[in-house]
Coordinates of C-alpha atoms and ligand atoms in Angstrom, one line a residue:
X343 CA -46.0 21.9 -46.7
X344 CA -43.2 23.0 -44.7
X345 CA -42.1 21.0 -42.2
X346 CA -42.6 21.4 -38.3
X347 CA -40.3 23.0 -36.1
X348 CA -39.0 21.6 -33.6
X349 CA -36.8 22.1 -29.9
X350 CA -34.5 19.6 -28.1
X351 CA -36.6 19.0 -24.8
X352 CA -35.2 20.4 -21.5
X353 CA -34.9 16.7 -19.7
X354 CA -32.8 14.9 -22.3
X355 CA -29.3 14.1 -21.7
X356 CA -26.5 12.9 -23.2
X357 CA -23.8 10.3 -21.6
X358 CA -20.3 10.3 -24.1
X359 CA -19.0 6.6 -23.5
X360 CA -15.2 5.7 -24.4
X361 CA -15.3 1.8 -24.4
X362 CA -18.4 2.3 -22.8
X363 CA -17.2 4.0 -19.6
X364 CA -17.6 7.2 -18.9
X365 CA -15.4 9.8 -20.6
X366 CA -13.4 12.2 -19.0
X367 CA -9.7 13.4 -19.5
X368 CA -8.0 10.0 -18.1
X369 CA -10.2 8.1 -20.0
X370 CA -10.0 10.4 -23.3
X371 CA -6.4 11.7 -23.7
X372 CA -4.1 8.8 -25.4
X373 CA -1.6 8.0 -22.6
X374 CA -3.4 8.9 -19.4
X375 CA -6.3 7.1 -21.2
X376 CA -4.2 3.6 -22.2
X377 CA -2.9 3.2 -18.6
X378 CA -6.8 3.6 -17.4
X379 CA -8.1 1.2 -19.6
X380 CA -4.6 -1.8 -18.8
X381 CA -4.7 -1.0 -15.2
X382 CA -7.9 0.0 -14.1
X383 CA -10.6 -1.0 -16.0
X384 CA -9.5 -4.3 -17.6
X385 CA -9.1 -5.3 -14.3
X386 CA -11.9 -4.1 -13.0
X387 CA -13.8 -6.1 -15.6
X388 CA -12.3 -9.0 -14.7
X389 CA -13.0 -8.9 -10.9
X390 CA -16.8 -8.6 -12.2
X391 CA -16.7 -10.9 -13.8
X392 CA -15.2 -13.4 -11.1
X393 CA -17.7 -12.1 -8.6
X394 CA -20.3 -9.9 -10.3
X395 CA -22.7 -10.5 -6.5
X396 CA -19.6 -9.1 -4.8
X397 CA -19.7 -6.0 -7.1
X398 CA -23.6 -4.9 -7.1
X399 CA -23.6 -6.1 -2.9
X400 CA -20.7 -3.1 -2.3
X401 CA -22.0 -0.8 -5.1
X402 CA -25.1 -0.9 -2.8
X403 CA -23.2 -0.4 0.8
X404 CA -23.6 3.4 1.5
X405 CA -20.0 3.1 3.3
X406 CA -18.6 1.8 0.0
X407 CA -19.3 4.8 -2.0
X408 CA -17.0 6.1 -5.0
X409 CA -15.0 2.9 -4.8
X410 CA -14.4 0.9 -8.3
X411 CA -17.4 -1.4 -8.2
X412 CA -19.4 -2.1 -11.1
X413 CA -23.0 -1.7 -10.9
X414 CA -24.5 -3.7 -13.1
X415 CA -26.7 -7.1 -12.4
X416 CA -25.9 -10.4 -12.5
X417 CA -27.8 -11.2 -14.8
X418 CA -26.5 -9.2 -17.8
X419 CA -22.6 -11.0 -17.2
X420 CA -22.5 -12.1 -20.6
X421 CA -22.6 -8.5 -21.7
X422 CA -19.6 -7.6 -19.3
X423 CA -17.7 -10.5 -20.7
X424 CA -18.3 -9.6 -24.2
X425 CA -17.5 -6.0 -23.1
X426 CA -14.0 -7.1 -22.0
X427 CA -13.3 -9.8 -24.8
X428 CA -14.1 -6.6 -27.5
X429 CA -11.7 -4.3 -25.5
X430 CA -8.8 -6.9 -25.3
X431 CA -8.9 -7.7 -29.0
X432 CA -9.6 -4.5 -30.6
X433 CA -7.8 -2.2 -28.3
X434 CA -4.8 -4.4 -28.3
X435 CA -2.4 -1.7 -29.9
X436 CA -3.4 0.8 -26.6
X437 CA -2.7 -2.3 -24.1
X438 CA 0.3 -2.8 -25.9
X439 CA 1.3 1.1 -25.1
X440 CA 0.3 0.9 -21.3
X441 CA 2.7 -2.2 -20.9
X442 CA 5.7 0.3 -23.4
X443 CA 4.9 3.1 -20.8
X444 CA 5.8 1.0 -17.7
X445 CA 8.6 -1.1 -19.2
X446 CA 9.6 2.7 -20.4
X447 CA 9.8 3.9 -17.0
X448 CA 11.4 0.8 -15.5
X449 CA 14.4 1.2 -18.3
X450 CA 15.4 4.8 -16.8
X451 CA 14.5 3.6 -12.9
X452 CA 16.9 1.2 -13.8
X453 CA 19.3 2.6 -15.8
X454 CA 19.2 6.6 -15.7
X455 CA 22.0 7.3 -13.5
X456 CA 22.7 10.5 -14.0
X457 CA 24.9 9.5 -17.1
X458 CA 24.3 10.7 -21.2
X459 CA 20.1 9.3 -21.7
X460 CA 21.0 8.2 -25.7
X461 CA 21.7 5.0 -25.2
X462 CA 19.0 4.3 -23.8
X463 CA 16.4 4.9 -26.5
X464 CA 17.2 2.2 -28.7
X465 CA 16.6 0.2 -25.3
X466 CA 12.8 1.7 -25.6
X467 CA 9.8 -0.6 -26.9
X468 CA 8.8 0.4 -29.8
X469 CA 5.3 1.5 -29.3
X470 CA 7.1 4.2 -27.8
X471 CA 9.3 4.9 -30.5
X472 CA 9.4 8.9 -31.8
X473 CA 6.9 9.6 -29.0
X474 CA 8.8 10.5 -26.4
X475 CA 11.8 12.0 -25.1
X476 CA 14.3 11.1 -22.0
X477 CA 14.8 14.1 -19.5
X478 CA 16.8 14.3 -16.5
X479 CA 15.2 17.1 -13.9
X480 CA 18.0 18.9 -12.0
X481 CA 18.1 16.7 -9.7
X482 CA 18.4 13.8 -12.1
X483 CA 15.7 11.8 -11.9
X484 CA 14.6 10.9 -15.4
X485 CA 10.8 10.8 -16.6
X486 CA 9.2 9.6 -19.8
X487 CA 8.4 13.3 -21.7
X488 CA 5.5 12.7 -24.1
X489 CA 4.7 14.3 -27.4
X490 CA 1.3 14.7 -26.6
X491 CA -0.3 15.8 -29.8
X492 CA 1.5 12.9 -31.5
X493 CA 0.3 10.6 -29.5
X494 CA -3.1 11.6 -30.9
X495 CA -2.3 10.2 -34.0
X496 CA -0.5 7.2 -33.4
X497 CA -2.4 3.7 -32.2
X498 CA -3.0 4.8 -28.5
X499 CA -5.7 7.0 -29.7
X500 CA -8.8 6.2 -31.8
X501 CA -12.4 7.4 -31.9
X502 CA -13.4 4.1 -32.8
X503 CA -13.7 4.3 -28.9
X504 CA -16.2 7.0 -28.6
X505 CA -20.1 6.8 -28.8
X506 CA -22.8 8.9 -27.0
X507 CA -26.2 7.9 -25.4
X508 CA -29.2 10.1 -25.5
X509 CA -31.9 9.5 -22.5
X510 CA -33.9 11.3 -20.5
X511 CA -33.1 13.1 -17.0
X512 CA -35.2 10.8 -14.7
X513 CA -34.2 12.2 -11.4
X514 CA -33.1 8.6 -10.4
X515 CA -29.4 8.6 -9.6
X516 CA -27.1 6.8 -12.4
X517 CA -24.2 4.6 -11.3
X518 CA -21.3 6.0 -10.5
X519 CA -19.2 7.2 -13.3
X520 CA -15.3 6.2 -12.6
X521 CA -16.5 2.8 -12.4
X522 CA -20.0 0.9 -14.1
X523 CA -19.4 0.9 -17.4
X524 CA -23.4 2.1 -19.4
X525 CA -24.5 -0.9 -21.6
X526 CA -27.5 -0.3 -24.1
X527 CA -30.7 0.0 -22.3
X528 CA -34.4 0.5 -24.4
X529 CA -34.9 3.6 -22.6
X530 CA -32.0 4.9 -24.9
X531 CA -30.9 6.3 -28.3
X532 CA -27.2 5.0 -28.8
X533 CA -25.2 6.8 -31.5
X534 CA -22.1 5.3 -32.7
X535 CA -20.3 8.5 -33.5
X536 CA -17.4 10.6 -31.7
X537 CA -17.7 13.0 -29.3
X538 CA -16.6 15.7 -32.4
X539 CA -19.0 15.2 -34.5
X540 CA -21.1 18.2 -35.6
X541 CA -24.1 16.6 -36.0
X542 CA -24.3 16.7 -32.0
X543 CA -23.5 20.3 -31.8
X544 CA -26.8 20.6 -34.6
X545 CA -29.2 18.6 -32.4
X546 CA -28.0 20.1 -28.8
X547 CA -28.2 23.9 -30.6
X548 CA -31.8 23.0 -30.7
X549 CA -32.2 24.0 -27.6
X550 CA -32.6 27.5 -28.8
X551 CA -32.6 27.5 -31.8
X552 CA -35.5 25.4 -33.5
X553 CA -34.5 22.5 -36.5
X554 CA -36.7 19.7 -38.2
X555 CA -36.2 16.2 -37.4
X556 CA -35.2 15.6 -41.2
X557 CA -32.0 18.2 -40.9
X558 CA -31.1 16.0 -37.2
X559 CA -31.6 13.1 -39.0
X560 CA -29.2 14.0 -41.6
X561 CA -26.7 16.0 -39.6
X562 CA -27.0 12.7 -37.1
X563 CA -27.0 9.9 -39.7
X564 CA -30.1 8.3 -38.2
X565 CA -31.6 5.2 -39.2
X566 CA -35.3 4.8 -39.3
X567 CA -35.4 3.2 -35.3
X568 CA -33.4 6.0 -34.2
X569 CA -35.1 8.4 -36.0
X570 CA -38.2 7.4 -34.8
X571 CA -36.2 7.8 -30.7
X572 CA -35.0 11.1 -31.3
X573 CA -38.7 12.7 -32.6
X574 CA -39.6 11.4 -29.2
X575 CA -36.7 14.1 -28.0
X576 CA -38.6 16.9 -29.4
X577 CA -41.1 19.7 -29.2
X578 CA -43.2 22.1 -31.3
X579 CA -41.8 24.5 -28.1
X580 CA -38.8 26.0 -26.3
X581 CA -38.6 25.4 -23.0
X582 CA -36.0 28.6 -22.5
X583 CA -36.1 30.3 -19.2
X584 CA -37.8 34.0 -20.3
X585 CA -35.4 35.6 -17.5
X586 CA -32.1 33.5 -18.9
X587 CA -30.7 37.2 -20.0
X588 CA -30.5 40.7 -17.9
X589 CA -31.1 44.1 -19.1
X590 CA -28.8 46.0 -17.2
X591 CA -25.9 45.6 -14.0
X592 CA -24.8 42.2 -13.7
X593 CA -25.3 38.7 -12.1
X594 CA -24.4 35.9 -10.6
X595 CA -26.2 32.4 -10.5
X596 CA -24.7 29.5 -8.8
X597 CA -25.7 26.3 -10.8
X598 CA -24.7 24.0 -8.3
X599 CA -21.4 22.3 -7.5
X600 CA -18.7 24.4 -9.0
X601 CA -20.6 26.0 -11.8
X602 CA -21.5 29.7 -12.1
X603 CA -22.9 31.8 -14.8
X604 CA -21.8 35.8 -14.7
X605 CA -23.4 37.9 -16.7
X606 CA -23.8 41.4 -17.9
X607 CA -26.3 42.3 -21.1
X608 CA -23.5 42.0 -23.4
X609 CA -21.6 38.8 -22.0
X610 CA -22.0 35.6 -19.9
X611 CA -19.6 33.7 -18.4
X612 CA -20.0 29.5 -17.3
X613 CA -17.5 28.2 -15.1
X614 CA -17.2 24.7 -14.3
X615 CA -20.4 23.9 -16.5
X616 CA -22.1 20.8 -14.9
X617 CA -25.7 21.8 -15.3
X618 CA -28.8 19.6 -14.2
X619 CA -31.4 18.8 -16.7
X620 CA -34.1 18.1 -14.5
X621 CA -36.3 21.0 -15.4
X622 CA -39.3 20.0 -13.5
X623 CA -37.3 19.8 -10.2
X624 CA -38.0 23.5 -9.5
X625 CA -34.9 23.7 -7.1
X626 CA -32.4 24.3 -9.1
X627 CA -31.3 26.2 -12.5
X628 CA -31.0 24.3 -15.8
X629 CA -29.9 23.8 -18.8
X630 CA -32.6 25.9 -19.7
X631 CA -31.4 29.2 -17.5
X632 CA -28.6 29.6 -19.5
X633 CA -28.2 32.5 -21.6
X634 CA -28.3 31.5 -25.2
X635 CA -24.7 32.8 -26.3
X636 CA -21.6 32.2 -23.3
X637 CA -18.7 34.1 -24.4
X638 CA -16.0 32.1 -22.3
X639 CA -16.8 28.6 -20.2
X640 CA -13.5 28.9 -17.9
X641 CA -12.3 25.3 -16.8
X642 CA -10.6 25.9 -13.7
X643 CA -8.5 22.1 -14.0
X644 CA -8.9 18.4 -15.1
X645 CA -11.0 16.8 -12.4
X646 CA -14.3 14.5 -13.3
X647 CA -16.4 17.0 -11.4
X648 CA -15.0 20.2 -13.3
X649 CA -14.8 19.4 -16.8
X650 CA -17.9 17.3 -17.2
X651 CA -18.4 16.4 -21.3
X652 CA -21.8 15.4 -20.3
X653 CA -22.8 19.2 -20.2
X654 CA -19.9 20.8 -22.7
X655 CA -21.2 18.7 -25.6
X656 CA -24.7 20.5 -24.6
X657 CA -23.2 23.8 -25.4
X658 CA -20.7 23.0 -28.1
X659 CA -21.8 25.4 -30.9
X660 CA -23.3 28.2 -28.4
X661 CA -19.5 28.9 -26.8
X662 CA -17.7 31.5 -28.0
X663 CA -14.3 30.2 -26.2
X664 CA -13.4 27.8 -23.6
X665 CA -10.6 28.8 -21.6
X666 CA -8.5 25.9 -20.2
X667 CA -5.6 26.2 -18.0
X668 CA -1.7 25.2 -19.7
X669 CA -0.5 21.6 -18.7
X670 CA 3.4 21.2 -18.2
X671 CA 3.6 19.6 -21.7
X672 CA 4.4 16.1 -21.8
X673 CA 4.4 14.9 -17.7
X674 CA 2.0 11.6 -17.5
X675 CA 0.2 12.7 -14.9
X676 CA -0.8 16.2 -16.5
X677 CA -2.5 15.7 -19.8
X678 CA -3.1 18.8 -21.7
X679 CA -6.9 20.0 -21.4
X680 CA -6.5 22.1 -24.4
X681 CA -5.4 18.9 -27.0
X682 CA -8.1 16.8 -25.3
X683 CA -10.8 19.6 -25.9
X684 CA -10.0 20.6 -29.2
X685 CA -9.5 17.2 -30.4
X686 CA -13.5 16.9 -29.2
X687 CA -14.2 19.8 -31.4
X688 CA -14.3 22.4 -29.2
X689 CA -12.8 25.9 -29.6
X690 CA -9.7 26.4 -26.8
X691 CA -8.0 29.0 -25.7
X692 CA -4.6 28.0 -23.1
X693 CA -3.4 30.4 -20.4
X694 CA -1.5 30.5 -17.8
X695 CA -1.1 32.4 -14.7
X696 CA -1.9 36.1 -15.2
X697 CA -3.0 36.1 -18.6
X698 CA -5.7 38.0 -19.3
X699 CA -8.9 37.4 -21.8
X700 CA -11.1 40.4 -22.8
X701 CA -14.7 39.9 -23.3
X702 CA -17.1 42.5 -24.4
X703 CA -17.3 44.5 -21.7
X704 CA -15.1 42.8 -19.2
X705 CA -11.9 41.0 -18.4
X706 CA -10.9 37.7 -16.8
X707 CA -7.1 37.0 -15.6
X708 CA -6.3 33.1 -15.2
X709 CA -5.1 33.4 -11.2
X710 CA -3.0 30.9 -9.9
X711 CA -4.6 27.6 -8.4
X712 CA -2.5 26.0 -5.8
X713 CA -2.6 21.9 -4.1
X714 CA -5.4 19.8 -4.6
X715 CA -3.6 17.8 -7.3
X716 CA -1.9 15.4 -4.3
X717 CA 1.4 16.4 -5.0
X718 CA 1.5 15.1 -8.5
X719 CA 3.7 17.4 -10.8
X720 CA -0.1 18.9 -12.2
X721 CA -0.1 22.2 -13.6
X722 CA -3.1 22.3 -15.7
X723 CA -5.1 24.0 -13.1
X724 CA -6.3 27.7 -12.9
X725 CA -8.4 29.9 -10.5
X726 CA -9.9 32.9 -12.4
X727 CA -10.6 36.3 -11.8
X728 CA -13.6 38.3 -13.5
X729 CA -13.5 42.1 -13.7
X730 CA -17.5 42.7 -15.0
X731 CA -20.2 45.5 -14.4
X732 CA -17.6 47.0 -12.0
X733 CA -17.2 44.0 -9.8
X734 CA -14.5 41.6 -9.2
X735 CA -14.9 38.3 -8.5
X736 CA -12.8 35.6 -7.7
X737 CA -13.6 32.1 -8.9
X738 CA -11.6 30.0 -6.7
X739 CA -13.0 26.1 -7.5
X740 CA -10.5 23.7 -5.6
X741 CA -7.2 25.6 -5.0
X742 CA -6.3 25.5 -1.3
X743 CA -4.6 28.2 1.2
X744 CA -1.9 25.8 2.3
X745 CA 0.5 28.8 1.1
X746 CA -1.9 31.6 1.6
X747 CA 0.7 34.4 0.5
X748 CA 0.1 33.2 -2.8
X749 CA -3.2 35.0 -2.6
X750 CA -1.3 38.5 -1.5
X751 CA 0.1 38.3 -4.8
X752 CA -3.5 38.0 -6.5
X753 CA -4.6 40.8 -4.7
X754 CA -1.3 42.6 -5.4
X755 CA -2.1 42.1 -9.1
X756 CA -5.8 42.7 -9.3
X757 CA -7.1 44.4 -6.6
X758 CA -9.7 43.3 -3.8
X759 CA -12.2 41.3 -4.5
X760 CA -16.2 41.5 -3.8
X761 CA -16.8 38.2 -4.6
X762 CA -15.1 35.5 -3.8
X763 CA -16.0 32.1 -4.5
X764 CA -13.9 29.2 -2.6
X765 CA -14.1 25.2 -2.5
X766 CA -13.7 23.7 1.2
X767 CA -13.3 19.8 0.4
X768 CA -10.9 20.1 3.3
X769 CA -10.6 16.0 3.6
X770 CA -10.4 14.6 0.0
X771 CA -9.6 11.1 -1.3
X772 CA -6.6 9.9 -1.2
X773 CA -3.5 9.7 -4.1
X774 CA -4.5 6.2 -5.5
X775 CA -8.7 6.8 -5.8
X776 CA -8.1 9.1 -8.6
X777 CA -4.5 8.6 -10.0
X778 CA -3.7 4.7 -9.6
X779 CA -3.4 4.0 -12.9
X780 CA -0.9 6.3 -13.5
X781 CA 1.7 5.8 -10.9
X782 CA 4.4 4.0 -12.1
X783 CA 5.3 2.5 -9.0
X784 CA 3.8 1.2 -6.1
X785 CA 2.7 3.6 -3.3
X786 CA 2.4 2.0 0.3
X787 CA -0.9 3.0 1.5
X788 CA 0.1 5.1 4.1
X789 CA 1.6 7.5 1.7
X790 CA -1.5 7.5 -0.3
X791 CA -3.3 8.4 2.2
X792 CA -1.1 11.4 3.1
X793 CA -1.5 12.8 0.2
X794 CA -5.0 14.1 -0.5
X795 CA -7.5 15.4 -3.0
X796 CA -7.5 18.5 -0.3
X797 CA -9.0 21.7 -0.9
X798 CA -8.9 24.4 2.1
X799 CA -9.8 24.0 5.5
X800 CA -11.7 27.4 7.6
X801 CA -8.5 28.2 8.7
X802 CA -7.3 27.8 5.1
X803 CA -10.2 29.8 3.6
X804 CA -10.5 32.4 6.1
X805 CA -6.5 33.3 5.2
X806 CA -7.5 33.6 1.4
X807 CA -10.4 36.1 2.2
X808 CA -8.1 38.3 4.4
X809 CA -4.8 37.8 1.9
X810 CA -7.4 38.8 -0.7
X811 CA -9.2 41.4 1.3
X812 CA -12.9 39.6 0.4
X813 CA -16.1 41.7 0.9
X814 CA -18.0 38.7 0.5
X815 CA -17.4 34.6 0.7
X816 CA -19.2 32.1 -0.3
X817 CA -18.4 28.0 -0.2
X818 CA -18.8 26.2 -3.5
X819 CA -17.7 22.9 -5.3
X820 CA -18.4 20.6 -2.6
X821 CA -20.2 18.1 -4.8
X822 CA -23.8 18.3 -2.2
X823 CA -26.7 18.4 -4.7
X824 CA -28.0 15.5 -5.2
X825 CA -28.1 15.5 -9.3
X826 CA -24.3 15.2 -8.9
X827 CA -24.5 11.9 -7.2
X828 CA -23.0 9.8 -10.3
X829 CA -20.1 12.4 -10.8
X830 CA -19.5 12.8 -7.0
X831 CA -20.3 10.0 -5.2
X832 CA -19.8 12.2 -1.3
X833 CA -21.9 11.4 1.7
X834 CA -21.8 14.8 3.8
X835 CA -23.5 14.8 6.9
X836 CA -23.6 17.6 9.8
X837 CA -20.8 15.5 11.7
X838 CA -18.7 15.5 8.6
X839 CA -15.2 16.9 8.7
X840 CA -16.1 19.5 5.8
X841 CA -19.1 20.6 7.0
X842 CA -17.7 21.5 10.9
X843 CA -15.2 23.3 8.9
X844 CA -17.1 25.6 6.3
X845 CA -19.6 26.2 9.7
X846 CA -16.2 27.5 11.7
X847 CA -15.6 29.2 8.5
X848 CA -19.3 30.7 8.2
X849 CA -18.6 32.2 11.5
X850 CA -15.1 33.2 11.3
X851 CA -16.4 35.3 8.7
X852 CA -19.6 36.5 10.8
X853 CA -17.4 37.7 13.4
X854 CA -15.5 40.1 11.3
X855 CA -19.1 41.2 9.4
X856 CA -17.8 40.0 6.0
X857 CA -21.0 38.5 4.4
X858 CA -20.8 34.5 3.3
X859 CA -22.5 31.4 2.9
X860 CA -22.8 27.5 2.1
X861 CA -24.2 27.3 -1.6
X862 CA -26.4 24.2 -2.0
X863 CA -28.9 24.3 -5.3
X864 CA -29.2 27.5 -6.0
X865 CA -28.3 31.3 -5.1
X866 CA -28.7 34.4 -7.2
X867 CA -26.7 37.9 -6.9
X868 CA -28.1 40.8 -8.7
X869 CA -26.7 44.3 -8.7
Ligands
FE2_1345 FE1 -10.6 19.0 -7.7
FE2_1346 FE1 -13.9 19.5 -7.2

């Protein structure tokens, strides 16, 4: 008898873990990642573990939300502690690289004066040694340049690191992300496998496509125990969305947060893909709207909230291409989405500004993305515009109008645009919250906090809609739904900052009869 035929459920999930924390790209790529791991989370394991009460009392305070507190109870310390004693002994070699990188930088702050750099490379520790090179910029300051894709195979990079937990959506927030490291629970399969490994793209393609549990099993290399979890994770019946593809014109769905899907009959489009599970919630698309073939996900830049490995693992294997935008190659606070991708398996395509990627029937340009990044040197960021079913949209994400010419330029290049699609997280955290780890000297607080995670403010946005000659606005990628809690960790409320100013911005546009609006959940355009 042949042997049943069975779907991946619409509610289950899947968590990829580095050391047990969450991954994204500081905690994945090599030298972003060893610098997270010596200065952040070591240390953060060890205040736990000095005062664990301390930890789960401000992981609880409302007003303390997002900061680095670990959520985990008292009572499970020991696990912490064995957590930390496994990272200090068998990621000594990537601790060892953290301390090369600072010492590194301390050499040339000490000794790159503007005179010849050899010298100083026998002067290097030699964890560093044939991985990077001594540069002056022109106005001779001299920076550590990586060789990125070598440090992927030296000792600062393993997948020994890397396993993935499969659970259920349960509508119940999870901790937040940048901070609680996930030990194993009952309530979930844990695979010790890396993020690459194509038995995940077989078991997640099984959303549309149906499989047996004997080919997962294989393709997953599944004991009995988990065997037995996963054929809980399945069903004699797709749970597809019967309106997931169009017949004619095009579409737009906002997914929530900084995700859209565009589509046409012949193509589909994901931006930002961070896609709720929760298929019973009824308020929101899923994972089970989406078309069953995307052509291009487009990653607009390397923020937790934009390129979310939680949902790209789910469509591994049903992409054509991801489009990522170009790092500067080498700078330590700008690691290359495109290595860090591919090296997860997935298939990457780099561009930079202007550069322009067919799809059948359509076009999208990588646009320029401008701020956001606090200052840091960051270039791997991208806006996008999409030419499809004789519309043109602009895909915005975080980039800010501080410079709003830069958008006369867009529109100089491409045209108007009757869609555009623009972040207003006009008051963002500051320097240290996101990039700590990776400055190589101390920052007083008060520049820190000068220097924001700031996308545009109305008077901001309202100058990219005229510079790009909008027909129609609409505010995304402010991180309000709910389902994004663990990701996002914001607390809006009608006094906020950011919500006074996408209301001033609402009616800025009113005023000049150029139709917009404040996406929450979910919007549809159809034409
Ligand atoms: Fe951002
Ligand atoms: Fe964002």
């Amino acid at each position: 008898m042949a042997e049943e035929q069975l779907f991946l459920k619409s509610k289950v999930i899947v968590e990829p873990l580095v050391d047990r924390f969450f991954a994204w790209p500081h905690t994945i790529a090599p030298v972003q990642a060893a610098l997270n791991l010596a200065r952040l989370q070591v240390p953060l394991l060890e205040s736990y573990l000095q005062s664990p009460q301390v930890h789960v009392a401000a992981s609880n305070n409302p007003e303390l939300r997002g900061g680095y507190f670990i959520n985990i109870p008292e009572s499970r310390v020991d696990e912490v502690r064995d957590l930390l004693d496994t990272i200090k002994r068998d990621r000594a070699g990537m601790l060892r690289f953290a301390d090369a990188v600072m010492a590194g930088q301390e050499i040339l702050r000490a000794s790159a004066t503007g005179f010849d750099l050899t010298p100083l490379y026998s002067k290097l520790p030699a964890e560093l040694g044939g991985l990077v090179e001594l540069a002056y910029d022109t106005d001779n300051q001299a920076q550590l340049r990586f060789m990125e894709p070598l440090v992927y195979k030296s000792d600062a990079y393993t997948e020994a690191r890397q396993s993935v937990q499969l659970s259920f959506e349960t509508g119940v927030e999870r901790p937040f992300i940048l901070s609680t490291p996930r030990l194993p629970s009952p309530d979930v399969l844990e695979l010790a496998i890396p993020f690459r490994h194509p038995g995940l793209e077989e078991l997640f393609k099984a959303r549309v496509r149906p499989t047996t549990l004997s080919h997962l099993r294989e393709a997953l290399g599944l004991d009995d125990a988990q065997a037995a979890r996963l054929s809980g994770m399945l069903s004699d019946r797709p749970s597809l969305s019967p309106d997931r593809h169009i017949e004619s014109g095009g579409r737009i769905r906002y997914f929530g947060h900084a995700c859209l899907v565009l589509q046409t009959p012949q193509a589909a489009i994901v931006t930002d893909p961070f896609i709720s599970a929760d298929s019973t919630a009824g308020d929101r698309y899923t994972l089970d709207d989406l078309p069953d073939y995307i052509d291009l996900v487009l990653i607009t830049h390397g923020h937790q909230d934009h390129i979310v490995l939680e949902t790209l693992l789910q469509l591994r294997g049903r992409v054509g291409t991801v489009v990522v935008p170009r790092s500067s190659r080498g700078n330590l606070c700008d690691p290359s989405m495109a290595l860090m991708l591919s090296h997860q398996g997935f298939p990457v395509l780099e561009v930079d500004d202007f550069d322009e990627i067919p799809f059948p029937g359509g076009k999208v340009t990588a646009t320029p993305f401008l701020g956001e990044h606090c200052d840091l040197d960051i270039r791997a960021k991208s806006t996008y515009w999409a030419e499809l079913a004789g519309k043109n949209v602009f895909i915005g994400a975080d980039s800010s109008g501080i410079d709003p010419a830069l958008y006369r330029y867009i529109k100089g290049h491409l045209g108007t645009a009757d869609y555009a699609f623009l972040g207003m997280e006009c008051d963002g955290a500051p320097l240290t919250w996101l990039y700590q780890a990776l400055l190589t000297i101390p920052i007083p607080k008060k520049m820190s906090d000068s220097r924001k995670l700031s996308g545009s403010n109305a008077e901001q946005a309202g100058a990219i809609m005229t510079e790009l000659g909008a027909k129609e606005g609409y505010i995304y990628a402010m991180g309000e739904e709910a389902w994004l809690g663990h990701v996002m960790a914001t607390t809006y409320n009608e006094d906020t900052y950011q919500i006074k100013q996408i209301n001033e911005f609402l009616a800025w546009c009113s005023d000049r009869g150029i139709k917009a609006g404040h996406l929450f959940k979910q919007q549809e355009w159809r034409w």
